[in-house]
Short mmCIF file of C-alpha atoms in Angstrom, two decimals:
data_model
loop_
_atom_site.label_atom_id
_atom_site.label_comp_id
_atom_site.label_asym_id
_atom_site.label_seq_id
_atom_site.Cartn_x
_atom_site.Cartn_y
_atom_site.Cartn_z
CA MET A 618 0.00 0.00 0.00
CA ASP A 619 1.32 3.42 -0.97
CA PHE A 620 1.20 6.02 1.81
CA THR A 621 3.16 8.69 -0.06
CA ASN A 622 1.72 12.13 0.76
CA LYS A 623 -1.31 10.64 2.50
CA VAL A 624 -2.55 12.75 5.42
CA ILE A 625 -2.93 10.47 8.42
CA LEU A 626 -4.37 11.55 11.76
CA LEU A 627 -3.16 9.22 14.49
CA THR A 628 -3.88 9.22 18.23
CA GLY A 629 -1.45 7.79 20.77
CA THR A 630 1.58 8.91 18.76
CA SER A 631 4.07 9.20 21.64
CA SER A 632 4.30 5.60 22.85
CA GLY A 633 3.51 1.94 22.24
CA ILE A 634 1.59 0.90 19.14
CA GLY A 635 0.94 4.53 18.22
CA LEU A 636 4.64 5.40 18.26
CA ALA A 637 5.61 2.36 16.19
CA THR A 638 2.85 3.10 13.68
CA THR A 639 3.82 6.77 13.41
CA LYS A 640 7.44 5.88 12.66
CA LEU A 641 6.41 3.28 10.08
CA LEU A 642 4.10 5.71 8.27
CA LEU A 643 6.75 8.44 8.23
CA SER A 644 9.22 5.94 6.75
CA HIS A 645 6.69 5.44 3.94
CA SER A 646 6.50 9.18 3.19
CA ALA A 647 3.12 9.83 4.77
CA HIS A 648 2.14 13.12 6.40
CA VAL A 649 1.29 12.33 10.04
CA PHE A 650 -0.71 14.48 12.45
CA GLY A 651 0.17 12.83 15.75
CA VAL A 652 -1.98 13.35 18.84
CA ASP A 653 -1.11 12.49 22.43
CA LEU A 654 -1.45 13.85 25.95
CA HIS A 655 2.33 14.09 26.25
CA PRO A 656 4.94 15.14 23.65
CA PRO A 657 7.04 12.37 22.08
CA THR A 658 10.51 11.67 23.43
CA ASP A 659 11.53 9.16 20.76
CA THR A 660 14.59 10.45 18.91
CA VAL A 661 13.23 9.43 15.50
CA LEU A 662 10.07 11.46 15.94
CA LEU A 663 11.99 14.37 17.43
CA SER A 664 14.11 14.44 14.29
CA TYR A 665 10.98 15.20 12.26
CA LEU A 666 10.04 18.20 14.41
CA SER A 667 11.29 21.63 13.44
CA SER A 668 11.44 22.64 17.11
CA PRO A 669 11.29 20.81 20.47
CA PRO A 670 7.80 19.98 21.82
CA SER A 671 6.20 22.50 24.14
CA ASP A 672 5.93 21.98 27.89
CA GLN A 673 4.46 18.60 28.68
CA PRO A 674 0.90 18.78 30.00
CA SER A 675 0.49 17.12 33.37
CA HIS A 676 -1.84 14.24 34.15
CA PRO A 677 -5.37 15.41 34.96
CA SER A 678 -6.06 15.04 38.68
CA SER A 679 -9.37 14.24 40.30
CA ASP A 680 -9.75 17.72 41.79
CA GLN A 681 -7.97 19.96 39.30
CA PRO A 682 -8.19 18.94 35.62
CA SER A 683 -5.14 19.90 33.62
CA HIS A 684 -5.49 20.97 30.01
CA PRO A 685 -2.76 20.48 27.41
CA SER A 686 -1.10 23.54 25.96
CA PRO A 687 -2.95 24.73 22.85
CA THR A 688 0.41 25.21 21.11
CA SER A 689 1.15 22.50 18.54
CA GLN A 690 4.61 21.77 17.22
CA LYS A 691 4.88 21.98 13.45
CA GLY A 692 7.33 19.50 11.96
CA ASN A 693 9.44 19.53 8.83
CA GLY A 694 6.40 19.18 6.59
CA ARG A 695 5.52 15.53 7.24
CA PHE A 696 5.00 15.32 11.01
CA HIS A 697 3.02 17.56 13.29
CA PHE A 698 2.56 16.87 16.99
CA HIS A 699 -0.61 18.10 18.67
CA PRO A 700 -1.08 17.76 22.46
CA ALA A 701 -4.64 16.93 23.47
CA ASP A 702 -6.57 15.41 26.36
CA LEU A 703 -8.89 12.92 24.67
CA SER A 704 -11.03 12.62 27.80
CA LEU A 705 -12.43 16.10 27.07
CA PRO A 706 -15.54 16.07 24.84
CA SER A 707 -14.33 19.19 23.02
CA SER A 708 -10.97 17.70 21.96
CA PRO A 709 -12.01 15.68 18.87
CA ALA A 710 -13.50 18.65 17.00
CA GLU A 711 -10.45 20.77 17.86
CA ILE A 712 -8.10 17.99 16.69
CA ILE A 713 -9.85 17.60 13.33
CA ALA A 714 -9.92 21.36 12.76
CA LYS A 715 -6.19 21.69 13.51
CA CYS A 716 -5.27 18.76 11.27
CA ILE A 717 -7.17 20.34 8.39
CA GLU A 718 -5.45 23.66 9.03
CA VAL A 719 -1.96 22.12 9.10
CA PHE A 720 -2.24 19.73 6.17
CA GLY A 721 -4.24 21.63 3.60
CA GLY A 722 -7.85 20.69 4.20
CA ARG A 723 -7.91 16.90 3.90
CA ILE A 724 -7.66 13.74 6.00
CA ASP A 725 -7.03 10.47 4.19
CA VAL A 726 -6.79 8.15 7.20
CA LEU A 727 -7.91 8.31 10.83
CA LEU A 728 -6.16 5.86 13.17
CA ASN A 729 -7.73 5.63 16.64
CA ILE A 730 -4.91 3.99 18.59
CA ALA A 731 -4.73 5.91 21.89
CA GLY A 732 -5.96 4.08 24.96
CA VAL A 733 -5.61 4.04 28.72
CA MET A 734 -5.58 1.07 31.06
CA ASP A 735 -7.70 0.68 34.17
CA SER A 736 -6.61 -0.65 37.57
CA PHE A 737 -7.90 -4.14 36.74
CA ALA A 738 -10.93 -3.49 38.94
CA SER A 739 -13.83 -5.95 38.76
CA VAL A 740 -17.38 -5.01 37.82
CA GLY A 741 -18.24 -4.93 41.51
CA SER A 742 -15.38 -2.67 42.57
CA VAL A 743 -14.64 -0.27 39.70
CA SER A 744 -15.19 3.39 40.62
CA GLU A 745 -17.31 5.81 38.60
CA ALA A 746 -14.28 8.07 38.11
CA GLU A 747 -12.11 5.29 36.71
CA LEU A 748 -14.86 3.90 34.51
CA GLY A 749 -15.66 7.37 33.21
CA LYS A 750 -12.06 8.18 32.30
CA VAL A 751 -11.40 4.88 30.54
CA MET A 752 -14.64 5.06 28.56
CA ALA A 753 -14.01 8.71 27.65
CA VAL A 754 -10.57 8.04 26.17
CA ASN A 755 -10.98 4.54 24.76
CA LEU A 756 -14.52 4.69 23.40
CA MET A 757 -16.12 8.14 23.36
CA ALA A 758 -13.11 9.96 21.89
CA PRO A 759 -12.82 7.57 18.91
CA ILE A 760 -16.57 7.85 18.26
CA ARG A 761 -16.38 11.65 18.32
CA LEU A 762 -13.27 11.68 16.13
CA MET A 763 -14.99 9.41 13.61
CA GLY A 764 -18.01 11.67 13.59
CA GLU A 765 -15.89 14.71 12.78
CA ALA A 766 -13.52 12.95 10.36
CA VAL A 767 -16.27 11.37 8.28
CA LYS A 768 -17.64 14.84 7.48
CA VAL A 769 -14.27 15.78 6.03
CA MET A 770 -13.91 12.50 4.16
CA LEU A 771 -17.36 12.75 2.60
CA GLY A 772 -16.44 16.25 1.45
CA GLN A 773 -13.41 14.76 -0.31
CA GLY A 774 -15.67 12.79 -2.61
CA GLY A 775 -16.41 9.81 -0.42
CA LYS A 776 -19.71 8.08 0.21
CA GLU A 777 -20.84 5.94 3.14
CA VAL A 778 -21.11 2.26 2.21
CA GLU A 779 -21.89 -0.27 4.94
CA GLY A 780 -20.10 1.72 7.61
CA GLU A 781 -17.14 2.71 5.43
CA VAL A 782 -16.33 5.89 3.53
CA LYS A 783 -15.36 5.07 -0.04
CA GLY A 784 -14.44 7.23 -3.01
CA LYS A 785 -17.09 7.80 -5.64
CA GLU A 786 -16.52 5.69 -8.71
CA GLY A 787 -15.59 7.79 -11.69
CA GLY A 788 -15.84 10.99 -9.69
CA GLY A 789 -12.18 11.37 -8.81
CA GLY A 790 -13.02 11.43 -5.12
CA LYS A 791 -10.73 9.77 -2.61
CA GLY A 792 -12.98 9.43 0.42
CA GLY A 793 -11.03 8.14 3.40
CA VAL A 794 -10.23 5.26 5.72
CA ILE A 795 -10.92 4.88 9.44
CA VAL A 796 -9.13 2.25 11.53
CA ASN A 797 -9.96 1.57 15.19
CA VAL A 798 -7.48 -0.42 17.26
CA ALA A 799 -9.22 -2.59 19.86
CA SER A 800 -7.73 -5.43 21.92
CA ARG A 801 -7.91 -9.18 22.43
CA ALA A 802 -9.39 -8.29 25.81
CA ALA A 803 -12.57 -7.31 23.98
CA SER A 804 -13.33 -10.94 23.09
CA THR A 805 -11.98 -12.90 26.06
CA GLY A 806 -13.44 -13.43 29.49
CA ALA A 807 -11.80 -12.18 32.70
CA THR A 808 -12.67 -11.32 36.28
CA ALA A 809 -11.03 -7.88 36.27
CA GLY A 810 -10.39 -4.88 34.03
CA VAL A 811 -14.06 -4.22 33.32
CA GLY A 812 -13.42 -0.63 32.21
CA TYR A 813 -10.74 -1.40 29.64
CA THR A 814 -12.40 -4.59 28.42
CA GLY A 815 -15.78 -2.91 28.06
CA SER A 816 -14.34 0.08 26.23
CA LYS A 817 -12.43 -2.05 23.73
CA ALA A 818 -15.44 -4.30 23.17
CA GLY A 819 -17.47 -1.20 22.40
CA LEU A 820 -14.87 0.06 19.97
#
């Protein structure tokens, strides 16, 4: 598959699967708009940035939510890091708008990779706060991002076909692709981790 000059919006860019995917896509000449709560520290990604990431936003606390800096770091033309707290309902629309602004008005691929773990609490012991945070990041944020991204993709000449957005035949439209990364935990039984398991099953 040719990713050359494709505009790819990816969440979870700073670590784990998101980091590995970001580096792979950049190696295939894609344009990547990477989203994460914290700036990347990986030397490969840092080499694509035109300036060091801004101050790292702190973890939200239970009594004083912390919001990421609105300042994004523009890369060398193919990578742009954008700090965002995906637990906030307003973040997805802001992310989509910024991606469009940075990369010329289109989004070819949305990759929902970001996720947070729970404390492995059982269904009888999980707290409302923990359940709410995990569901907000792992399930609600991807749904909201899809809702915003599909509007852009349909405007690029795509049409909705059985849950996908595909380019119009003969119309020159490109549409777009949405990929959600779930987990094996979504399809296996366990006695703990109800928040994470439930969120990934939903996704």
